Amino acid sequence: MSITLQISESLQKGRLKDVKELINKALEEGIAADVILNEGLLAGMDIIGGKFKRNEVYVPEVLIAARAMNAGAEILKPKLVDMGVKAVGKVVLCTVKGDLHDIGKNLVKMMLEGKGLEVIDLGIDISAEKVVEAVKEHDPQIVALSALLTTTMGEQKVVIDALKEAGLRDQVKVMIGGAPVTQSYADEIGADAFTPDAATCAEVAKEFVVA
Ligand code: B1M
């Protein structure tokens, strides 16, 4: 089995120590950091994302796989920077104002990073004004908004309106999600995409940035 496949498999099992050791070994063997990233870490995270979508694995497995991915990515980061490898795109992500739920948002973040996207995670309880500021500062292609309460999903529309007001709406794709959110709600408020789960969110986000 190739060493990148071993990295992918160890990542899927959440074996952080093995992932780190294998990455160091692969680097010693002269395998390029971007090959390790793509064929090891991102490939493994892709498989986990698919399994999560099909309910073959659950939140804890995704969290430990993502922990292993982050540890591996930390080792590769300086080498990738040296090689001039850039993230494929940038996403500003948050849970909207009034909403403190972050488990789903964090999964979305991990899946986006697993697709090679840079994520500016603003956190929870984030106002439309803060999102607008972040778009001005970071110039992302995507704004991703999570809401878990029927009382806070309206904030997703508030953000879209604030982006329009600031003249930034056409520069970004707005993606929304969270348990009470639906496709018809996305259509109603003029979001660019609703996705039901973190893995699909990352797939659609990648399509947006490579399109
Ligand atoms: Co809260 N809570 N909660 N809660 N909580 C819910 C959401 C609720 C459904 C429970 C219930 O009553 N059955 C209910 C909402 C009812 C409603 O409005 N429809 C509820 C309530 C009412 C509340 C409080 C108001 C309770 C109170 O104080 N009376 C309060 C509100 C606080 C606030 O936010 N202002 C509250 C508080 C909390 C805790 C702090 C205790 C805790 C949050 C801890 C944390 O996040 N760090 C909590 C929790 C844990 C839950 C439940 C049990 C689990 C949520 C969760 O993390 N699920 C939840 C009930 C439930 O869902 N069974 C509940 C796992 C997570 C992976 O799923 O976040 O849905 P989820 O993410 C999914 C998808 O939705 C999607 O991807 C993920 C899967 O891949 N997704 C996106 C999420 N964001 C996306 C963005 C995208 C795309 C997909 O694109 C951008």
PDB file of C-alpha atoms and ligand atoms in Angstrom:
ATOM      1  CA  MET A   1       0.000   0.000   0.000  1.00  0.00           C
ATOM      2  CA  SER A   2       1.398   3.444  -0.898  1.00  0.00           C
ATOM      3  CA  ILE A   3       2.294   5.755   1.954  1.00  0.00           C
ATOM      4  CA  THR A   4      -0.308   8.351   0.889  1.00  0.00           C
ATOM      5  CA  LEU A   5      -2.986   5.649   0.999  1.00  0.00           C
ATOM      6  CA  GLN A   6      -1.765   4.693   4.475  1.00  0.00           C
ATOM      7  CA  ILE A   7      -2.109   8.356   5.502  1.00  0.00           C
ATOM      8  CA  SER A   8      -5.653   8.467   4.084  1.00  0.00           C
ATOM      9  CA  GLU A   9      -6.636   5.282   5.917  1.00  0.00           C
ATOM     10  CA  SER A  10      -5.080   6.387   9.222  1.00  0.00           C
ATOM     11  CA  LEU A  11      -6.888   9.716   8.929  1.00  0.00           C
ATOM     12  CA  GLN A  12     -10.203   7.964   8.363  1.00  0.00           C
ATOM     13  CA  LYS A  13      -9.611   5.986  11.564  1.00  0.00           C
ATOM     14  CA  GLY A  14      -8.711   9.202  13.388  1.00  0.00           C
ATOM     15  CA  ARG A  15      -5.208   7.933  14.198  1.00  0.00           C
ATOM     16  CA  LEU A  16      -3.537  11.269  14.727  1.00  0.00           C
ATOM     17  CA  LYS A  17      -0.145   9.889  15.864  1.00  0.00           C
ATOM     18  CA  ASP A  18       0.069   7.538  12.856  1.00  0.00           C
ATOM     19  CA  VAL A  19      -0.919  10.340  10.472  1.00  0.00           C
ATOM     20  CA  LYS A  20       1.870  12.564  11.812  1.00  0.00           C
ATOM     21  CA  GLU A  21       4.472   9.784  11.686  1.00  0.00           C
ATOM     22  CA  LEU A  22       3.486   8.738   8.176  1.00  0.00           C
ATOM     23  CA  ILE A  23       3.598  12.321   6.922  1.00  0.00           C
ATOM     24  CA  ASN A  24       7.093  12.802   8.346  1.00  0.00           C
ATOM     25  CA  LYS A  25       8.155   9.516   6.759  1.00  0.00           C
ATOM     26  CA  ALA A  26       6.646  10.519   3.401  1.00  0.00           C
ATOM     27  CA  LEU A  27       8.489  13.855   3.516  1.00  0.00           C
ATOM     28  CA  GLU A  28      11.750  12.045   4.335  1.00  0.00           C
ATOM     29  CA  GLU A  29      11.132   9.815   1.318  1.00  0.00           C
ATOM     30  CA  GLY A  30      10.938  12.946  -0.812  1.00  0.00           C
ATOM     31  CA  ILE A  31       7.208  12.920  -1.547  1.00  0.00           C
ATOM     32  CA  ALA A  32       6.016  16.465  -2.256  1.00  0.00           C
ATOM     33  CA  ALA A  33       3.851  18.153   0.393  1.00  0.00           C
ATOM     34  CA  ASP A  34       1.032  18.880  -2.083  1.00  0.00           C
ATOM     35  CA  VAL A  35       0.910  15.193  -3.085  1.00  0.00           C
ATOM     36  CA  ILE A  36       0.695  14.181   0.583  1.00  0.00           C
ATOM     37  CA  LEU A  37      -2.038  16.765   1.111  1.00  0.00           C
ATOM     38  CA  ASN A  38      -4.124  15.775  -1.923  1.00  0.00           C
ATOM     39  CA  GLU A  39      -3.626  12.017  -2.029  1.00  0.00           C
ATOM     40  CA  GLY A  40      -3.388  11.495   1.743  1.00  0.00           C
ATOM     41  CA  LEU A  41      -5.240  14.037   3.869  1.00  0.00           C
ATOM     42  CA  LEU A  42      -7.843  15.481   1.472  1.00  0.00           C
ATOM     43  CA  ALA A  43      -8.563  12.082  -0.084  1.00  0.00           C
ATOM     44  CA  GLY A  44      -9.157  10.618   3.374  1.00  0.00           C
ATOM     45  CA  MET A  45     -11.391  13.502   4.400  1.00  0.00           C
ATOM     46  CA  ASP A  46     -13.353  13.126   1.151  1.00  0.00           C
ATOM     47  CA  ILE A  47     -14.093   9.502   2.004  1.00  0.00           C
ATOM     48  CA  ILE A  48     -15.169  10.449   5.541  1.00  0.00           C
ATOM     49  CA  GLY A  49     -17.408  13.196   4.100  1.00  0.00           C
ATOM     50  CA  GLY A  50     -19.128  10.697   1.813  1.00  0.00           C
ATOM     51  CA  LYS A  51     -19.614   8.185   4.615  1.00  0.00           C
ATOM     52  CA  PHE A  52     -21.000  10.915   6.879  1.00  0.00           C
ATOM     53  CA  LYS A  53     -23.516  11.879   4.200  1.00  0.00           C
ATOM     54  CA  ARG A  54     -24.654   8.260   3.876  1.00  0.00           C
ATOM     55  CA  ASN A  55     -24.883   7.890   7.679  1.00  0.00           C
ATOM     56  CA  GLU A  56     -22.132   5.284   7.639  1.00  0.00           C
ATOM     57  CA  VAL A  57     -20.156   7.307  10.200  1.00  0.00           C
ATOM     58  CA  TYR A  58     -21.343   9.907  12.703  1.00  0.00           C
ATOM     59  CA  VAL A  59     -20.241  13.213  14.259  1.00  0.00           C
ATOM     60  CA  PRO A  60     -17.570  11.734  16.625  1.00  0.00           C
ATOM     61  CA  GLU A  61     -15.801   9.883  13.775  1.00  0.00           C
ATOM     62  CA  VAL A  62     -15.797  13.047  11.675  1.00  0.00           C
ATOM     63  CA  LEU A  63     -14.412  15.067  14.568  1.00  0.00           C
ATOM     64  CA  ILE A  64     -11.525  12.690  15.231  1.00  0.00           C
ATOM     65  CA  ALA A  65     -10.739  12.406  11.513  1.00  0.00           C
ATOM     66  CA  ALA A  66     -10.722  16.204  11.253  1.00  0.00           C
ATOM     67  CA  ARG A  67      -8.436  16.425  14.293  1.00  0.00           C
ATOM     68  CA  ALA A  68      -5.997  14.090  12.533  1.00  0.00           C
ATOM     69  CA  MET A  69      -6.321  16.125   9.329  1.00  0.00           C
ATOM     70  CA  ASN A  70      -5.560  19.371  11.143  1.00  0.00           C
ATOM     71  CA  ALA A  71      -2.513  17.858  12.859  1.00  0.00           C
ATOM     72  CA  GLY A  72      -1.231  16.597   9.510  1.00  0.00           C
ATOM     73  CA  ALA A  73      -1.955  19.888   7.784  1.00  0.00           C
ATOM     74  CA  GLU A  74       0.086  21.722  10.450  1.00  0.00           C
ATOM     75  CA  ILE A  75       3.174  19.684   9.469  1.00  0.00           C
ATOM     76  CA  LEU A  76       2.599  20.341   5.767  1.00  0.00           C
ATOM     77  CA  LYS A  77       1.669  24.024   6.027  1.00  0.00           C
ATOM     78  CA  PRO A  78       5.215  25.556   5.979  1.00  0.00           C
ATOM     79  CA  LYS A  79       6.196  23.280   3.083  1.00  0.00           C
ATOM     80  CA  LEU A  80       3.058  24.185   1.131  1.00  0.00           C
ATOM     81  CA  VAL A  81       3.718  27.890   1.720  1.00  0.00           C
ATOM     82  CA  ASP A  82       7.305  27.423   0.441  1.00  0.00           C
ATOM     83  CA  MET A  83       5.918  25.691  -2.656  1.00  0.00           C
ATOM     84  CA  GLY A  84       3.479  28.553  -3.228  1.00  0.00           C
ATOM     85  CA  VAL A  85       0.446  26.245  -2.886  1.00  0.00           C
ATOM     86  CA  LYS A  86      -2.596  28.391  -2.256  1.00  0.00           C
ATOM     87  CA  ALA A  87      -6.030  27.469  -0.904  1.00  0.00           C
ATOM     88  CA  VAL A  88      -8.502  26.885  -3.762  1.00  0.00           C
ATOM     89  CA  GLY A  89     -10.811  29.554  -2.370  1.00  0.00           C
ATOM     90  CA  LYS A  90     -11.911  31.439   0.722  1.00  0.00           C
ATOM     91  CA  VAL A  91     -15.059  31.143   2.821  1.00  0.00           C
ATOM     92  CA  VAL A  92     -16.320  33.413   5.605  1.00  0.00           C
ATOM     93  CA  LEU A  93     -18.311  31.184   7.955  1.00  0.00           C
ATOM     94  CA  CYS A  94     -20.359  31.790  11.081  1.00  0.00           C
ATOM     95  CA  THR A  95     -23.393  30.909  13.124  1.00  0.00           C
ATOM     96  CA  VAL A  96     -25.771  33.854  12.878  1.00  0.00           C
ATOM     97  CA  LYS A  97     -26.684  36.431  15.514  1.00  0.00           C
ATOM     98  CA  GLY A  98     -28.585  35.134  18.533  1.00  0.00           C
ATOM     99  CA  ASP A  99     -27.546  31.548  17.857  1.00  0.00           C
ATOM    100  CA  LEU A 100     -24.970  29.736  19.986  1.00  0.00           C
ATOM    101  CA  HIS A 101     -24.992  26.327  18.265  1.00  0.00           C
ATOM    102  CA  ASP A 102     -21.606  25.545  16.771  1.00  0.00           C
ATOM    103  CA  ILE A 103     -21.255  21.784  16.334  1.00  0.00           C
ATOM    104  CA  GLY A 104     -22.751  21.794  12.829  1.00  0.00           C
ATOM    105  CA  LYS A 105     -20.806  24.923  11.886  1.00  0.00           C
ATOM    106  CA  ASN A 106     -17.576  23.314  13.037  1.00  0.00           C
ATOM    107  CA  LEU A 107     -18.327  20.257  10.924  1.00  0.00           C
ATOM    108  CA  VAL A 108     -18.952  22.515   7.948  1.00  0.00           C
ATOM    109  CA  LYS A 109     -15.586  24.184   8.601  1.00  0.00           C
ATOM    110  CA  MET A 110     -13.768  20.847   8.719  1.00  0.00           C
ATOM    111  CA  MET A 111     -15.377  19.627   5.518  1.00  0.00           C
ATOM    112  CA  LEU A 112     -14.597  22.896   3.723  1.00  0.00           C
ATOM    113  CA  GLU A 113     -10.977  22.676   4.849  1.00  0.00           C
ATOM    114  CA  GLY A 114     -11.010  19.052   3.747  1.00  0.00           C
ATOM    115  CA  LYS A 115     -11.773  20.342   0.237  1.00  0.00           C
ATOM    116  CA  GLY A 116      -8.759  22.648   0.352  1.00  0.00           C
ATOM    117  CA  LEU A 117     -10.694  25.847   1.066  1.00  0.00           C
ATOM    118  CA  GLU A 118      -9.467  28.485   3.508  1.00  0.00           C
ATOM    119  CA  VAL A 119     -12.096  29.193   6.162  1.00  0.00           C
ATOM    120  CA  ILE A 120     -12.382  32.441   8.099  1.00  0.00           C
ATOM    121  CA  ASP A 121     -14.452  31.226  11.039  1.00  0.00           C
ATOM    122  CA  LEU A 122     -16.094  34.201  12.736  1.00  0.00           C
ATOM    123  CA  GLY A 123     -17.650  31.992  15.430  1.00  0.00           C
ATOM    124  CA  ILE A 124     -21.153  32.061  16.906  1.00  0.00           C
ATOM    125  CA  ASP A 125     -23.722  34.812  17.523  1.00  0.00           C
ATOM    126  CA  ILE A 126     -22.365  36.905  14.652  1.00  0.00           C
ATOM    127  CA  SER A 127     -24.203  40.028  13.507  1.00  0.00           C
ATOM    128  CA  ALA A 128     -24.775  40.953   9.870  1.00  0.00           C
ATOM    129  CA  GLU A 129     -22.485  43.963  10.371  1.00  0.00           C
ATOM    130  CA  LYS A 130     -19.625  41.689  11.407  1.00  0.00           C
ATOM    131  CA  VAL A 131     -20.166  39.494   8.336  1.00  0.00           C
ATOM    132  CA  VAL A 132     -20.074  42.567   6.101  1.00  0.00           C
ATOM    133  CA  GLU A 133     -16.849  43.744   7.780  1.00  0.00           C
ATOM    134  CA  ALA A 134     -15.308  40.290   7.292  1.00  0.00           C
ATOM    135  CA  VAL A 135     -16.246  40.242   3.600  1.00  0.00           C
ATOM    136  CA  LYS A 136     -14.596  43.650   3.158  1.00  0.00           C
ATOM    137  CA  GLU A 137     -11.484  42.507   5.029  1.00  0.00           C
ATOM    138  CA  HIS A 138     -11.026  39.007   3.596  1.00  0.00           C
ATOM    139  CA  ASP A 139     -12.634  39.212   0.139  1.00  0.00           C
ATOM    140  CA  PRO A 140     -14.020  35.637   0.176  1.00  0.00           C
ATOM    141  CA  GLN A 141     -15.857  33.969  -2.719  1.00  0.00           C
ATOM    142  CA  ILE A 142     -18.384  32.463  -0.293  1.00  0.00           C
ATOM    143  CA  VAL A 143     -20.293  33.486   2.834  1.00  0.00           C
ATOM    144  CA  ALA A 144     -21.604  30.451   4.732  1.00  0.00           C
ATOM    145  CA  LEU A 145     -24.251  30.926   7.398  1.00  0.00           C
ATOM    146  CA  SER A 146     -25.431  28.354   9.912  1.00  0.00           C
ATOM    147  CA  ALA A 147     -28.654  28.708  11.955  1.00  0.00           C
ATOM    148  CA  LEU A 148     -30.155  26.085  14.260  1.00  0.00           C
ATOM    149  CA  LEU A 149     -33.179  27.916  15.616  1.00  0.00           C
ATOM    150  CA  THR A 150     -36.388  28.896  13.899  1.00  0.00           C
ATOM    151  CA  THR A 151     -35.975  32.192  15.768  1.00  0.00           C
ATOM    152  CA  THR A 152     -32.520  32.879  14.255  1.00  0.00           C
ATOM    153  CA  MET A 153     -32.827  31.606  10.680  1.00  0.00           C
ATOM    154  CA  GLY A 154     -34.286  35.036   9.784  1.00  0.00           C
ATOM    155  CA  GLU A 155     -30.796  36.425  10.464  1.00  0.00           C
ATOM    156  CA  GLN A 156     -29.621  34.711   7.291  1.00  0.00           C
ATOM    157  CA  LYS A 157     -31.885  37.069   5.364  1.00  0.00           C
ATOM    158  CA  VAL A 158     -30.629  40.006   7.447  1.00  0.00           C
ATOM    159  CA  VAL A 159     -27.074  39.146   6.336  1.00  0.00           C
ATOM    160  CA  ILE A 160     -28.107  38.941   2.669  1.00  0.00           C
ATOM    161  CA  ASP A 161     -29.839  42.318   2.967  1.00  0.00           C
ATOM    162  CA  ALA A 162     -26.774  43.829   4.678  1.00  0.00           C
ATOM    163  CA  LEU A 163     -24.512  42.512   1.906  1.00  0.00           C
ATOM    164  CA  LYS A 164     -26.842  44.112  -0.667  1.00  0.00           C
ATOM    165  CA  GLU A 165     -26.844  47.372   1.281  1.00  0.00           C
ATOM    166  CA  ALA A 166     -23.027  47.371   1.358  1.00  0.00           C
ATOM    167  CA  GLY A 167     -22.860  46.695  -2.406  1.00  0.00           C
ATOM    168  CA  LEU A 168     -21.146  43.349  -1.810  1.00  0.00           C
ATOM    169  CA  ARG A 169     -23.921  40.897  -2.666  1.00  0.00           C
ATOM    170  CA  ASP A 170     -22.730  40.233  -6.231  1.00  0.00           C
ATOM    171  CA  GLN A 171     -19.176  39.479  -5.095  1.00  0.00           C
ATOM    172  CA  VAL A 172     -20.061  36.462  -2.966  1.00  0.00           C
ATOM    173  CA  LYS A 173     -22.126  33.300  -3.066  1.00  0.00           C
ATOM    174  CA  VAL A 174     -24.242  33.002   0.062  1.00  0.00           C
ATOM    175  CA  MET A 175     -24.695  29.449   1.317  1.00  0.00           C
ATOM    176  CA  ILE A 176     -27.101  28.669   4.136  1.00  0.00           C
ATOM    177  CA  GLY A 177     -27.827  25.625   6.264  1.00  0.00           C
ATOM    178  CA  GLY A 178     -28.801  24.310   9.677  1.00  0.00           C
ATOM    179  CA  ALA A 179     -31.556  22.027  10.935  1.00  0.00           C
ATOM    180  CA  PRO A 180     -34.630  24.295  10.391  1.00  0.00           C
ATOM    181  CA  VAL A 181     -33.415  25.672   7.033  1.00  0.00           C
ATOM    182  CA  THR A 182     -34.915  24.425   3.760  1.00  0.00           C
ATOM    183  CA  GLN A 183     -34.451  24.896   0.025  1.00  0.00           C
ATOM    184  CA  SER A 184     -37.714  26.825  -0.211  1.00  0.00           C
ATOM    185  CA  TYR A 185     -36.495  29.199   2.512  1.00  0.00           C
ATOM    186  CA  ALA A 186     -33.230  29.665   0.609  1.00  0.00           C
ATOM    187  CA  ASP A 187     -35.227  30.505  -2.533  1.00  0.00           C
ATOM    188  CA  GLU A 188     -37.425  32.898  -0.566  1.00  0.00           C
ATOM    189  CA  ILE A 189     -34.509  34.907   0.867  1.00  0.00           C
ATOM    190  CA  GLY A 190     -32.372  34.776  -2.286  1.00  0.00           C
ATOM    191  CA  ALA A 191     -29.510  32.634  -0.989  1.00  0.00           C
ATOM    192  CA  ASP A 192     -27.321  31.023  -3.653  1.00  0.00           C
ATOM    193  CA  ALA A 193     -27.444  27.575  -2.080  1.00  0.00           C
ATOM    194  CA  PHE A 194     -28.991  25.544   0.698  1.00  0.00           C
ATOM    195  CA  THR A 195     -27.268  22.306   1.597  1.00  0.00           C
ATOM    196  CA  PRO A 196     -28.590  19.831   4.152  1.00  0.00           C
ATOM    197  CA  ASP A 197     -25.272  18.655   5.582  1.00  0.00           C
ATOM    198  CA  ALA A 198     -21.644  19.634   5.997  1.00  0.00           C
ATOM    199  CA  ALA A 199     -20.256  17.289   3.348  1.00  0.00           C
ATOM    200  CA  THR A 200     -22.671  18.543   0.670  1.00  0.00           C
ATOM    201  CA  CYS A 201     -21.939  22.125   1.719  1.00  0.00           C
ATOM    202  CA  ALA A 202     -18.230  21.547   1.047  1.00  0.00           C
ATOM    203  CA  GLU A 203     -18.922  19.885  -2.314  1.00  0.00           C
ATOM    204  CA  VAL A 204     -21.114  22.769  -3.495  1.00  0.00           C
ATOM    205  CA  ALA A 205     -18.642  25.354  -2.146  1.00  0.00           C
ATOM    206  CA  LYS A 206     -15.820  23.743  -4.122  1.00  0.00           C
ATOM    207  CA  GLU A 207     -18.002  23.813  -7.262  1.00  0.00           C
ATOM    208  CA  PHE A 208     -18.640  27.532  -6.696  1.00  0.00           C
ATOM    209  CA  VAL A 209     -14.951  28.397  -6.405  1.00  0.00           C
ATOM    210  CA  VAL A 210     -13.723  26.311  -9.327  1.00  0.00           C
ATOM    211  CA  ALA A 211     -16.585  27.372 -11.624  1.00  0.00           C
TER     212      ALA A 211
HETATM  213 CO1  B1M B   1     -30.223  23.695  21.236  1.00  0.00          CO
HETATM  214  N1  B1M B   1     -31.874  23.522  20.206  1.00  0.00           N
HETATM  215  N2  B1M B   1     -30.967  25.245  22.141  1.00  0.00           N
HETATM  216  N3  B1M B   1     -28.605  23.647  22.274  1.00  0.00           N
HETATM  217  N4  B1M B   1     -29.872  22.043  20.498  1.00  0.00           N
HETATM  218  C1  B1M B   1     -31.910  22.515  19.184  1.00  0.00           C
HETATM  219  C2  B1M B   1     -31.418  23.037  17.841  1.00  0.00           C
HETATM  220  C3  B1M B   1     -33.457  22.099  19.181  1.00  0.00           C
HETATM  221  C4  B1M B   1     -33.908  21.456  17.833  1.00  0.00           C
HETATM  222  C5  B1M B   1     -33.700  21.128  20.367  1.00  0.00           C
HETATM  223  C6  B1M B   1     -35.173  20.767  20.503  1.00  0.00           C
HETATM  224  O1  B1M B   1     -35.936  21.527  21.008  1.00  0.00           O
HETATM  225  N5  B1M B   1     -35.541  19.604  20.042  1.00  0.00           N
HETATM  226  C7  B1M B   1     -34.101  23.430  19.510  1.00  0.00           C
HETATM  227  C8  B1M B   1     -34.459  24.328  18.339  1.00  0.00           C
HETATM  228  C9  B1M B   1     -35.944  24.370  18.050  1.00  0.00           C
HETATM  229  C10 B1M B   1     -36.172  25.271  16.901  1.00  0.00           C
HETATM  230  O2  B1M B   1     -35.942  26.440  16.962  1.00  0.00           O
HETATM  231  N6  B1M B   1     -36.649  24.681  15.821  1.00  0.00           N
HETATM  232  C11 B1M B   1     -33.067  24.049  20.423  1.00  0.00           C
HETATM  233  C12 B1M B   1     -33.318  25.065  21.363  1.00  0.00           C
HETATM  234  C13 B1M B   1     -34.769  25.487  21.513  1.00  0.00           C
HETATM  235  C14 B1M B   1     -32.302  25.648  22.138  1.00  0.00           C
HETATM  236  C15 B1M B   1     -32.459  26.731  23.205  1.00  0.00           C
HETATM  237  C16 B1M B   1     -33.417  27.872  22.863  1.00  0.00           C
HETATM  238  C17 B1M B   1     -32.861  26.031  24.496  1.00  0.00           C
HETATM  239  C18 B1M B   1     -33.179  26.939  25.657  1.00  0.00           C
HETATM  240  O3  B1M B   1     -32.303  27.578  26.174  1.00  0.00           O
HETATM  241  N7  B1M B   1     -34.452  26.969  25.983  1.00  0.00           N
HETATM  242  C19 B1M B   1     -31.001  27.235  23.376  1.00  0.00           C
HETATM  243  C20 B1M B   1     -30.700  28.392  22.412  1.00  0.00           C
HETATM  244  C21 B1M B   1     -29.353  28.971  22.662  1.00  0.00           C
HETATM  245  C22 B1M B   1     -28.996  29.897  21.521  1.00  0.00           C
HETATM  246  O4  B1M B   1     -28.499  29.452  20.506  1.00  0.00           O
HETATM  247  N8  B1M B   1     -29.283  31.189  21.688  1.00  0.00           N
HETATM  248  C23 B1M B   1     -30.238  26.017  22.984  1.00  0.00           C
HETATM  249  C24 B1M B   1     -28.969  25.728  23.477  1.00  0.00           C
HETATM  250  C25 B1M B   1     -28.246  24.597  23.173  1.00  0.00           C
HETATM  251  C26 B1M B   1     -26.929  24.233  23.826  1.00  0.00           C
HETATM  252  C27 B1M B   1     -26.020  25.442  24.122  1.00  0.00           C
HETATM  253  C28 B1M B   1     -27.253  23.548  25.149  1.00  0.00           C
HETATM  254  C29 B1M B   1     -26.347  23.157  22.834  1.00  0.00           C
HETATM  255  C30 B1M B   1     -25.399  23.784  21.767  1.00  0.00           C
HETATM  256  C31 B1M B   1     -23.953  23.469  22.074  1.00  0.00           C
HETATM  257  C32 B1M B   1     -23.080  23.827  20.892  1.00  0.00           C
HETATM  258  O5  B1M B   1     -23.466  23.907  19.756  1.00  0.00           O
HETATM  259  N9  B1M B   1     -21.831  24.063  21.227  1.00  0.00           N
HETATM  260  C33 B1M B   1     -27.607  22.720  22.115  1.00  0.00           C
HETATM  261  C34 B1M B   1     -27.691  21.524  21.357  1.00  0.00           C
HETATM  262  C35 B1M B   1     -26.484  20.612  21.419  1.00  0.00           C
HETATM  263  C36 B1M B   1     -28.834  21.189  20.609  1.00  0.00           C
HETATM  264  C37 B1M B   1     -29.132  19.885  19.859  1.00  0.00           C
HETATM  265  C38 B1M B   1     -29.450  18.842  20.931  1.00  0.00           C
HETATM  266  C39 B1M B   1     -28.048  19.348  18.953  1.00  0.00           C
HETATM  267  C40 B1M B   1     -27.564  20.339  17.894  1.00  0.00           C
HETATM  268  C41 B1M B   1     -26.350  19.759  17.223  1.00  0.00           C
HETATM  269  O6  B1M B   1     -25.235  20.159  17.501  1.00  0.00           O
HETATM  270  N10 B1M B   1     -26.568  18.758  16.382  1.00  0.00           N
HETATM  271  C42 B1M B   1     -30.397  20.290  18.987  1.00  0.00           C
HETATM  272  C43 B1M B   1     -31.393  19.162  18.844  1.00  0.00           C
HETATM  273  C44 B1M B   1     -31.037  18.244  17.718  1.00  0.00           C
HETATM  274  O7  B1M B   1     -30.583  18.687  16.652  1.00  0.00           O
HETATM  275  N11 B1M B   1     -31.251  16.989  17.931  1.00  0.00           N
HETATM  276  C45 B1M B   1     -30.833  21.545  19.617  1.00  0.00           C
HETATM  277  C46 B1M B   1     -25.467  18.045  15.684  1.00  0.00           C
HETATM  278  C47 B1M B   1     -25.019  18.884  14.483  1.00  0.00           C
HETATM  279  C48 B1M B   1     -23.964  18.102  13.707  1.00  0.00           C
HETATM  280  O8  B1M B   1     -26.129  19.073  13.657  1.00  0.00           O
HETATM  281  O9  B1M B   1     -26.009  21.591  13.871  1.00  0.00           O
HETATM  282  O10 B1M B   1     -27.969  20.445  12.689  1.00  0.00           O
HETATM  283  P1  B1M B   1     -26.530  20.492  13.040  1.00  0.00           P
HETATM  284  O11 B1M B   1     -25.670  20.535  11.710  1.00  0.00           O
HETATM  285  C49 B1M B   1     -25.978  19.670  10.644  1.00  0.00           C
HETATM  286  C50 B1M B   1     -26.878  20.289   9.579  1.00  0.00           C
HETATM  287  O12 B1M B   1     -27.857  21.126  10.123  1.00  0.00           O
HETATM  288  C51 B1M B   1     -25.912  20.942   8.655  1.00  0.00           C
HETATM  289  O13 B1M B   1     -24.720  20.189   8.756  1.00  0.00           O
HETATM  290  C52 B1M B   1     -24.699  19.408   9.930  1.00  0.00           C
HETATM  291  C53 B1M B   1     -24.629  17.939   9.517  1.00  0.00           C
HETATM  292  O14 B1M B   1     -23.672  17.691   8.611  1.00  0.00           O
HETATM  293  N12 B1M B   1     -25.536  22.337   8.816  1.00  0.00           N
HETATM  294  C54 B1M B   1     -25.232  23.071   7.711  1.00  0.00           C
HETATM  295  C55 B1M B   1     -25.376  23.108   9.899  1.00  0.00           C
HETATM  296  N13 B1M B   1     -24.991  24.317   9.542  1.00  0.00           N
HETATM  297  C56 B1M B   1     -24.888  24.343   8.193  1.00  0.00           C
HETATM  298  C57 B1M B   1     -24.505  25.347   7.323  1.00  0.00           C
HETATM  299  C58 B1M B   1     -24.501  25.047   5.950  1.00  0.00           C
HETATM  300  C59 B1M B   1     -24.855  23.788   5.480  1.00  0.00           C
HETATM  301  C60 B1M B   1     -25.227  22.784   6.357  1.00  0.00           C
HETATM  302  O15 B1M B   1     -24.175  25.943   4.995  1.00  0.00           O
HETATM  303  C61 B1M B   1     -23.585  27.144   5.381  1.00  0.00           C
END
